[in-house]
Tab-separated table of C-alpha atoms in Angstrom:
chain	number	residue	atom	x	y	z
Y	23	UNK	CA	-35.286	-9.048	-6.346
Y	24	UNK	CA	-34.878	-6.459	-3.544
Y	25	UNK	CA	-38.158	-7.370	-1.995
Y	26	UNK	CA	-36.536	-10.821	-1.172
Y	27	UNK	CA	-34.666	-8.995	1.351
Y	28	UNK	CA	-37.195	-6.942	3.111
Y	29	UNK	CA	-36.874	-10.023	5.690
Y	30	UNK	CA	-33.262	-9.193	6.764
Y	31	UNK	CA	-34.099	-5.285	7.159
Y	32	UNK	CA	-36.934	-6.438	9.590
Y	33	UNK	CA	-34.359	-7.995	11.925
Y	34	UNK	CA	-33.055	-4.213	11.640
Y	35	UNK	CA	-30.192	-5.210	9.430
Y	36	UNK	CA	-28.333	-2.272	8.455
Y	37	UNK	CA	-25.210	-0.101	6.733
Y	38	UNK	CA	-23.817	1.775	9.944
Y	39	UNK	CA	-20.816	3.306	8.211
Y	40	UNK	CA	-18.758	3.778	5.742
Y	41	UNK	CA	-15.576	5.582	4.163
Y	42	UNK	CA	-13.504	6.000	1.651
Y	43	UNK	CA	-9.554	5.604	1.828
Y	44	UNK	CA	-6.351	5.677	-0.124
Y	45	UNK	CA	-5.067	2.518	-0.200
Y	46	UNK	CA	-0.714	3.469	-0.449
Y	47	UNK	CA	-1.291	4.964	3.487
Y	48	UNK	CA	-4.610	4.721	4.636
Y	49	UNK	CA	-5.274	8.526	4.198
Y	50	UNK	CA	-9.039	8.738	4.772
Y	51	UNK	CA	-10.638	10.763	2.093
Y	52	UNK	CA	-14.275	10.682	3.044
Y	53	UNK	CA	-16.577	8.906	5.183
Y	54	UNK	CA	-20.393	8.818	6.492
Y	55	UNK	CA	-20.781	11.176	9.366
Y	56	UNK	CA	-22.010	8.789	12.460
Y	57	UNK	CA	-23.165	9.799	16.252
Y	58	UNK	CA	-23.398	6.248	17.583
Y	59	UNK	CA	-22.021	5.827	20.619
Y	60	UNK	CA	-22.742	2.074	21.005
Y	61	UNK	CA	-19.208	0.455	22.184
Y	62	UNK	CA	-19.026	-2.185	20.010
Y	63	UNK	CA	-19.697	-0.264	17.099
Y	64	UNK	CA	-16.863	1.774	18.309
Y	65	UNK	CA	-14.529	-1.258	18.706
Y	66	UNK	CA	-14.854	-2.337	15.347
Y	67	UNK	CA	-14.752	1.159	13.506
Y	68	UNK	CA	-11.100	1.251	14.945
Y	69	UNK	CA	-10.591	-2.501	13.711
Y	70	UNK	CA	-12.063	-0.747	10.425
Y	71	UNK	CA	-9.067	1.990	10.786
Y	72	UNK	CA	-6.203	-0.469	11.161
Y	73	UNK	CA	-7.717	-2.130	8.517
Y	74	UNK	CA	-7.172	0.960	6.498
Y	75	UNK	CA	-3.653	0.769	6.634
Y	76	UNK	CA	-2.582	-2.197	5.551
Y	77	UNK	CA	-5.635	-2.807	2.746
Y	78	UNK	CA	-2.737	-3.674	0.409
Y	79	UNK	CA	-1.642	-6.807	1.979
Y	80	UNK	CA	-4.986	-7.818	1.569
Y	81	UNK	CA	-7.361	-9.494	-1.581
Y	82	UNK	CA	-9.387	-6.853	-3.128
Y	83	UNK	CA	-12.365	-8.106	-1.610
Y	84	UNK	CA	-12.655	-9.108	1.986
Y	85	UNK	CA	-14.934	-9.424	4.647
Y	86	UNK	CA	-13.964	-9.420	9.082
Y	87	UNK	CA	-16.562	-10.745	11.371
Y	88	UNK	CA	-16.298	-8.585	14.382
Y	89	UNK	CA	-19.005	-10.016	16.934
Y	90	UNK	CA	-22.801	-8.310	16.203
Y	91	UNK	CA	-21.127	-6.326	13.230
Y	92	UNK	CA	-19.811	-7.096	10.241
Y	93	UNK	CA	-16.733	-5.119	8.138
Y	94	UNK	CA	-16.459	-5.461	4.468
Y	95	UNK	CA	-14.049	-3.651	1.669
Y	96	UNK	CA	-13.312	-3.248	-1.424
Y	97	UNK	CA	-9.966	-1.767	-3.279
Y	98	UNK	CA	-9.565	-1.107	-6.760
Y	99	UNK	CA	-7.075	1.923	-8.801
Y	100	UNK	CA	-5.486	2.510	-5.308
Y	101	UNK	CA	-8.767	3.201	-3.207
Y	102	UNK	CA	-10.408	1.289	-1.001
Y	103	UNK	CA	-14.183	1.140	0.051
Y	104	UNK	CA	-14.968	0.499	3.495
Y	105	UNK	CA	-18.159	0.458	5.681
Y	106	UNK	CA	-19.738	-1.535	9.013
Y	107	UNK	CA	-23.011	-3.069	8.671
Y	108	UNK	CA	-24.613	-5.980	11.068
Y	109	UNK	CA	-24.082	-9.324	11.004
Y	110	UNK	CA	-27.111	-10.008	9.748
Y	111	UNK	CA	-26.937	-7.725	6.579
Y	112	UNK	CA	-26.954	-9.928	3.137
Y	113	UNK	CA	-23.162	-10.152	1.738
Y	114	UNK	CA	-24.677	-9.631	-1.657
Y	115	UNK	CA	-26.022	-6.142	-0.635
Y	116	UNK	CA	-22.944	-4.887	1.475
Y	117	UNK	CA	-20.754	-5.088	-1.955
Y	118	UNK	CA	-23.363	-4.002	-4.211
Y	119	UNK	CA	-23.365	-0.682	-2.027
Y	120	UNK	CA	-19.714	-0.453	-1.878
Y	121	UNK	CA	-19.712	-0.878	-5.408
Y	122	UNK	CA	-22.169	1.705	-5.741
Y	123	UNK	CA	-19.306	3.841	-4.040
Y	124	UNK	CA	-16.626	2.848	-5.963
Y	125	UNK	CA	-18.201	3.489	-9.332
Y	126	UNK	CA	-19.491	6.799	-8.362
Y	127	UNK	CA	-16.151	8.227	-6.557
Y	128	UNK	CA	-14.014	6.872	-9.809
Y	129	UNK	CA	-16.307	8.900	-11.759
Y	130	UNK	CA	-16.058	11.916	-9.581
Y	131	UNK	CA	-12.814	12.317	-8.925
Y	132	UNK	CA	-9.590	11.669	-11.213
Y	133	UNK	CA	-6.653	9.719	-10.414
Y	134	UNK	CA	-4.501	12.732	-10.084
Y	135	UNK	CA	-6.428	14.098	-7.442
Y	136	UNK	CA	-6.456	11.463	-5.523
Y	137	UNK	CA	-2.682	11.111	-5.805
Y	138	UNK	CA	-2.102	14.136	-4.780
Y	139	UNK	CA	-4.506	14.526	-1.769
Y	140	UNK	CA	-2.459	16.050	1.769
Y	141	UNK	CA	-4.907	15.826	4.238
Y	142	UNK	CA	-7.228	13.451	5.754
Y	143	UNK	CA	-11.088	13.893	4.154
Y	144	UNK	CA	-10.105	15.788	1.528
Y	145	UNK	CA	-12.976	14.678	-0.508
Y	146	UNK	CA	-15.879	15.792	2.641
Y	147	UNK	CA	-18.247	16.625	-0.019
Y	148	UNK	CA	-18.525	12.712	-1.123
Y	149	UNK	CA	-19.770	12.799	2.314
Y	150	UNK	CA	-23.168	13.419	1.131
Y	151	UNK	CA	-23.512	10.644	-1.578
Y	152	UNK	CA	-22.397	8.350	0.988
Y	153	UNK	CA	-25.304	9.103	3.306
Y	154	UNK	CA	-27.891	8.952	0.344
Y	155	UNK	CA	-26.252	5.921	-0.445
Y	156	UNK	CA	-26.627	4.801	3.162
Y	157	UNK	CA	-30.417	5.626	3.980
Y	158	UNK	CA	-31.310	3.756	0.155
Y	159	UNK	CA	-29.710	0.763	1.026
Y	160	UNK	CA	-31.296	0.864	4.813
Y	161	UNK	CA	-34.794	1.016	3.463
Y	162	UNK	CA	-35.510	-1.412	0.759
Y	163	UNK	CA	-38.567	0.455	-0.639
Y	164	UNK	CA	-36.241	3.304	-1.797
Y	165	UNK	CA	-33.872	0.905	-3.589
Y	166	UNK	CA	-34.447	1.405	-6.877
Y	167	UNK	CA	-34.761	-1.842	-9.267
Y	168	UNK	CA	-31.417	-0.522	-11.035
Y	169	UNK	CA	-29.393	-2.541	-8.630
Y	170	UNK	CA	-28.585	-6.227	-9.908
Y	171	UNK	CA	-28.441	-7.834	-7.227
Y	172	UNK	CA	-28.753	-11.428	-9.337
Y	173	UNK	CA	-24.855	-10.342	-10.814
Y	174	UNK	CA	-23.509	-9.206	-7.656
Y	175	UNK	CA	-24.911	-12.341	-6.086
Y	176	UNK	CA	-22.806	-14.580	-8.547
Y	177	UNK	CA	-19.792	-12.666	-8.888
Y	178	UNK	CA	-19.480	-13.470	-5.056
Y	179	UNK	CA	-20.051	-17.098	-5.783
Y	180	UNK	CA	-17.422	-17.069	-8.690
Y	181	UNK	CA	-14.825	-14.904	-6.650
Y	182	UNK	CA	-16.118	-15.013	-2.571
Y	183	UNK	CA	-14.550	-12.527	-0.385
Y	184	UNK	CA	-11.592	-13.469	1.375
Y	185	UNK	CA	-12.476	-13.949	5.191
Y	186	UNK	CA	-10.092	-12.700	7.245
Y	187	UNK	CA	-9.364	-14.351	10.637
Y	188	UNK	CA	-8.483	-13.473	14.487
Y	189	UNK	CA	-5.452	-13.786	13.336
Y	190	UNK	CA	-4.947	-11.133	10.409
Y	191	UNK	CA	-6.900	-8.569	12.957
Y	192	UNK	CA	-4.284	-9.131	15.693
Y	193	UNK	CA	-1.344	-8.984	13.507
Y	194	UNK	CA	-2.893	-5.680	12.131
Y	195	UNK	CA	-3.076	-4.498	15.998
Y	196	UNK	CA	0.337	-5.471	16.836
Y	197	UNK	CA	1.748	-3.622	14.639
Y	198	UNK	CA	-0.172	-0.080	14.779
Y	199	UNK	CA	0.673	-0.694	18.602
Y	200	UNK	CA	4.417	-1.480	18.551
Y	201	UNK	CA	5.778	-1.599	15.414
Y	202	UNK	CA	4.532	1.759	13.889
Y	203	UNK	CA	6.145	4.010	16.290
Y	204	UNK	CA	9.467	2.448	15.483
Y	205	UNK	CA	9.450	3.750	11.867
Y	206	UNK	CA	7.792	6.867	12.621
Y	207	UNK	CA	5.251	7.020	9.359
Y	208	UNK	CA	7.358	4.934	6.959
Y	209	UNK	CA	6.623	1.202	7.081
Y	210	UNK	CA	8.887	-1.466	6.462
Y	211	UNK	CA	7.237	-2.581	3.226
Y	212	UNK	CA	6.442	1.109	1.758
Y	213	UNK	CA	5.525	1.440	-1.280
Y	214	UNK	CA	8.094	3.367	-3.725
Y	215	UNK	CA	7.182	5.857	-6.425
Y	216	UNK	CA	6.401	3.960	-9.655
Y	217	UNK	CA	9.458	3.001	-12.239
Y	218	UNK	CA	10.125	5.384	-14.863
Y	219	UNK	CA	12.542	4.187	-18.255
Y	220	UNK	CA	15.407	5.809	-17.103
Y	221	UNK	CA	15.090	3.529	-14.082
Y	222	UNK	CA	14.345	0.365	-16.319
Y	223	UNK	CA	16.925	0.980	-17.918
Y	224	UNK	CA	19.684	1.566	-15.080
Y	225	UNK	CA	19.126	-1.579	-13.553
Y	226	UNK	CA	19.072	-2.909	-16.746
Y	227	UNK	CA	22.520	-1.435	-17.158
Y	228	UNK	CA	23.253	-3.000	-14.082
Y	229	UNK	CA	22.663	-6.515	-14.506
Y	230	UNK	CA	24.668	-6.227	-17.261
Y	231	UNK	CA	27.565	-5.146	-15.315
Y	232	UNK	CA	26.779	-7.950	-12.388
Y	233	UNK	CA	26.757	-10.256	-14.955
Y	234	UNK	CA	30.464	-9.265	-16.762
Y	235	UNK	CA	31.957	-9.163	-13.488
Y	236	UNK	CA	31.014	-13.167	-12.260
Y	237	UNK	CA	31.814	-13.869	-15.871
Y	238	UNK	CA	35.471	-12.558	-15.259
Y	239	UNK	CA	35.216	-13.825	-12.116
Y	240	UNK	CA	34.949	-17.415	-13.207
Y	241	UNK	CA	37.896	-17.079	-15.516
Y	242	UNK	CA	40.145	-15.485	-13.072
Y	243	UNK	CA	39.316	-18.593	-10.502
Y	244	UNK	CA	40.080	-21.354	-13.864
Y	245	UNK	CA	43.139	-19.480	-14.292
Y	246	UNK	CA	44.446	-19.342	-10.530
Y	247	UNK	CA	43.887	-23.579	-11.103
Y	248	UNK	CA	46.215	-23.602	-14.018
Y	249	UNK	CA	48.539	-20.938	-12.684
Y	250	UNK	CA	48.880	-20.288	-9.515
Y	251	UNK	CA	50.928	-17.245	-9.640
Y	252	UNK	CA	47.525	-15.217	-10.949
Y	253	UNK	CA	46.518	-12.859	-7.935
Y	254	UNK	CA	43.299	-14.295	-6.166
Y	255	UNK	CA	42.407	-10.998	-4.904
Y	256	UNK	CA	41.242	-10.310	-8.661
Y	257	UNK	CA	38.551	-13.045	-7.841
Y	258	UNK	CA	37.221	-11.236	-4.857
Y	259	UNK	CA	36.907	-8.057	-6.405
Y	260	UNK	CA	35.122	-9.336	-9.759
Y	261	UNK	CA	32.838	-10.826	-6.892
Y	262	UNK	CA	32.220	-7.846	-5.063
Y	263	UNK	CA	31.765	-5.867	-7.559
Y	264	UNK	CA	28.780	-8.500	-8.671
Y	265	UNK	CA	27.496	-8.374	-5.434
Y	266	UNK	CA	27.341	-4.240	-4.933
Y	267	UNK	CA	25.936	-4.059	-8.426
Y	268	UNK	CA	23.099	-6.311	-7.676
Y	269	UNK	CA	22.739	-5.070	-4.903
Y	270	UNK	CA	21.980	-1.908	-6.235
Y	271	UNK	CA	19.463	-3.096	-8.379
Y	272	UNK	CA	17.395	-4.458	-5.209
Y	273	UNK	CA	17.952	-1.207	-3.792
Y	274	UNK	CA	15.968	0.211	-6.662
Y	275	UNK	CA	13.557	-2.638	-6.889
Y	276	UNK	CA	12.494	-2.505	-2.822
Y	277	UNK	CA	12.353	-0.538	0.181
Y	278	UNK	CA	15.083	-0.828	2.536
Y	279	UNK	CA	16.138	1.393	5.978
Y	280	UNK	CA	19.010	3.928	5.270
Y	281	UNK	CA	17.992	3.398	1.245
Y	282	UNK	CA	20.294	6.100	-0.195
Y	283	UNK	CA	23.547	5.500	1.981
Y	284	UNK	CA	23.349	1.843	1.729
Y	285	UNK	CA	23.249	2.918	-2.184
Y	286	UNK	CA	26.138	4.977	-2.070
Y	287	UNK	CA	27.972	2.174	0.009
Y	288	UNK	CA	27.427	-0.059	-3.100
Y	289	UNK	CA	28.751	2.158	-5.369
Y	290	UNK	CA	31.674	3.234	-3.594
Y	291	UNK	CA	32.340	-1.120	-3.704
Y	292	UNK	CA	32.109	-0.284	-7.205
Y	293	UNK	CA	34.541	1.898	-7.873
Y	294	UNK	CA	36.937	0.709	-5.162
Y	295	UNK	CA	36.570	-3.302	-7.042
Y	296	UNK	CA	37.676	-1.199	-10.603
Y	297	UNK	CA	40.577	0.744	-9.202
Y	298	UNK	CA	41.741	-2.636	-7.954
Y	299	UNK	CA	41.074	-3.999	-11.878
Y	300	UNK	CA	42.916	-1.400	-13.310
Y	301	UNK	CA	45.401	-3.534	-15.153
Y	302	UNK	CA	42.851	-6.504	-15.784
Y	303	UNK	CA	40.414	-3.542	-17.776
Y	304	UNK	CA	41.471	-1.030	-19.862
Y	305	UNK	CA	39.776	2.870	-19.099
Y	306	UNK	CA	36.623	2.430	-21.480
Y	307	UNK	CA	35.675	-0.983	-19.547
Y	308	UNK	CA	36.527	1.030	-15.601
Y	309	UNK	CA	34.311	3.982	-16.774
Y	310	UNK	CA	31.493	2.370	-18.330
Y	311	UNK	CA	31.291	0.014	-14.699
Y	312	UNK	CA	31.915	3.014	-13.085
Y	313	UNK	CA	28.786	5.490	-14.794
Y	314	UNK	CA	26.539	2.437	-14.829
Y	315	UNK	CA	27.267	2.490	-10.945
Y	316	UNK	CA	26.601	6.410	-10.770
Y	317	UNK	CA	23.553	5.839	-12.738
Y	318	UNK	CA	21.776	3.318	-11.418
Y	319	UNK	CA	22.562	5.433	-7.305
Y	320	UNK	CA	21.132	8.358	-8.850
Y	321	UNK	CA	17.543	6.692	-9.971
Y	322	UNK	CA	17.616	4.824	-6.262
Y	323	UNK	CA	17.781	8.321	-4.948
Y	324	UNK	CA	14.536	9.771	-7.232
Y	325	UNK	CA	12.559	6.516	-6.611
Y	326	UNK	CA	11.255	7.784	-3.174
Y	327	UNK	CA	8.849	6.301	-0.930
Y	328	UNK	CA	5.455	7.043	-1.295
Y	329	UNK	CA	5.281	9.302	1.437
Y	330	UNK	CA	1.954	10.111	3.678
Y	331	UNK	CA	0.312	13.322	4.108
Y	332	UNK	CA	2.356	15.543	6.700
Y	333	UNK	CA	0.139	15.495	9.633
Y	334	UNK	CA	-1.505	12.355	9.055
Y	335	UNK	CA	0.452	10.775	11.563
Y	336	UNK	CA	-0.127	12.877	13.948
Y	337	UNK	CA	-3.493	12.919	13.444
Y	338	UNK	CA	-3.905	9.417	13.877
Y	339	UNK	CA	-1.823	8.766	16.620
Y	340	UNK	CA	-4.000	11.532	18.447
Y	341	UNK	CA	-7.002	9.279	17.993
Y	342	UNK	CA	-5.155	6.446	19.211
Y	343	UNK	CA	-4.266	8.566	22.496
Y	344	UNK	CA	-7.934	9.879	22.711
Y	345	UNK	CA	-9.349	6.607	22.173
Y	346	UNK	CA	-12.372	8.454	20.346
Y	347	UNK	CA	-11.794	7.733	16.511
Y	348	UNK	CA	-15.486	9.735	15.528
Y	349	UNK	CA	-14.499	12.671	17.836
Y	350	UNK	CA	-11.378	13.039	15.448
Y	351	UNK	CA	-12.843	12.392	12.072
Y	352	UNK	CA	-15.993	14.824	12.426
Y	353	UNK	CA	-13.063	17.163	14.180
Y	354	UNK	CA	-10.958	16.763	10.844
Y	355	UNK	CA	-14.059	17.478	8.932
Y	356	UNK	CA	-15.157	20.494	10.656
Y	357	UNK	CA	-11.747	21.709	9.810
Y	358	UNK	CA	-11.616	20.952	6.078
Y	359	UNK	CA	-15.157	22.356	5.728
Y	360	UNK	CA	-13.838	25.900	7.738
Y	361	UNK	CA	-11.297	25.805	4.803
């Protein structure tokens, strides 16, 4: 089977890189130290990079067409698989290798780690099962006959990568140019912590509470109709408190600028709609709105955003400025390995 490829390596078909990234920020973790200076290689490894960053708007399988060279990824448990081959070199190869790296990374290194990683190439010694990995599938005589390339070949037929367009690539560019200094490392759709039953159970708590107060709502506005003495004021607080207590479920749910004021703000509606219901509820009813409120602000505040490693801003926006993205990452290596 491998021999049926011998003809693409002849046309000097080839892996030219490849790393390894968390998929939450685009933290790099590892990646195959590279000298080439060629330009368009250089182009596209910082297409690769903003790539990076936004893997999880993306299929877990994709491919981008940059020109003479070709990037492809993977993603899978929250990393992501990345690398820059020709154009010329066979799809079916270019995933079996990054599946290669997937399945020998998962086994390396545990989730936890992983999670926890601070700084960029954390995981430099992977380094050196990314270059063996590299030079086997460069040279088809060293490939062993382990790799299936027959059930590679029609899982991509089943479940093709997704192509991504001019489009998707300039998108990804106009945002790392002039949207990401705007929010400073924290990006509009950020990813928040995952839920915990406490949380599941607030919001629960708080649906509930929604849910009373458009009930009582309804029946103060069919009572104004048949009286119209009753107070309509009662109608817009039974609304409002709907409103903030909903509200403060998709503040839990989703991440939103000024999170944990806006949150407070909702629960001060809260208690400000009860005091006004104080002779429609009796104390039981106010305190019960009123905890549910505190409750569900509190698990807002401990759902954080999945926050990036401290300097990993700065270290990329220093690549950006230097316009060298290798210079940085065998700098950032050199560094880690000094450690």
């Amino acid at each position: 089977m491998v021999s049926g490829w011998k003809g693409f390596y002849c046309k000097m078909s080839m892996v030219l890189f490849a790393s390894v990234v968390r998929v939450r920020d685009g933290l790099p973790l590892s990646a195959s130290t590279d000298y080439e200076q060629d330009k368009g290689l250089q182009e596209t490894k910082k297409h690769l990079k903003g790539l990076s960053k936004k893997l999880s708007q993306f299929p877990d399988r994709c491919s981008l067409k940059t020109g003479q060279y070709n990037v492809n990824f993977t993603s899978s448990l929250g990393v992501g698989y990345m690398m820059v081959c020709t154009e010329n070199y066979p799809n079916v190869l270019a995933f079996c290798f990054l599946d290669e790296l997937q399945r020998e990374f998962l086994v390396t290194y545990d989730s936890k780690r992983i999670t926890g990683a601070i700084r960029p190439y954390s995981f430099i010694e992977f380094d050196t099962f990314i270059q063996k990995t590299k030079q086997r599938y460069n040279s088809p005589r060293s490939l062993s006959t382990k790799i299936n390339l027959a059930d590679m070949q029609t899982e991509i037929k089943l479940r093709p990568p997704y192509q991504l367009s001019p489009e998707d690539l300039s998108s990804i560019n106009g945002f790392s140019h002039s949207t990401a200094p705007k929010y400073k490392g924290i990006a509009p759709n950020q990813m928040l912590d995952p839920v915990t039953l406490p949380g599941i159970v607030a919001c629960v708590l708080s649906i509930l509470c929604g849910a009373l107060n458009l009930l009582r709502g309804v029946h103060a506005i069919e009572s104004i109709m048949q009286n119209e003495d009753e107070d309509f004021n009662y109608v817009i607080a039974f609304f409002l408190g709907t409103a903030a207590c909903l509200y403060q479920c998709y503040l839990f749910a989703y991440f939103a600028v000024w999170r944990n004021i806006k949150s407070f703000l909702a629960f001060s509606l809260i208690c400000l709609s009860n005091m006004y219901l104080y002779e429609l509820r009796n104390t039981w009813q106010i305190l019960f709105h009123v905890t549910v409120g505190a409750f569900i602000t509190l698990q807002i505040h401990l759902r954080q955003p999945q926050g990036k490693a401290p300097d990993y801003n700065f270290l990329g926006t220093q690549a950006e400025l230097n316009g060298n993205d290798d210079g940085d990452a065998l700098t950032a290596k050199s560094s880690t390995l000094g450690r």
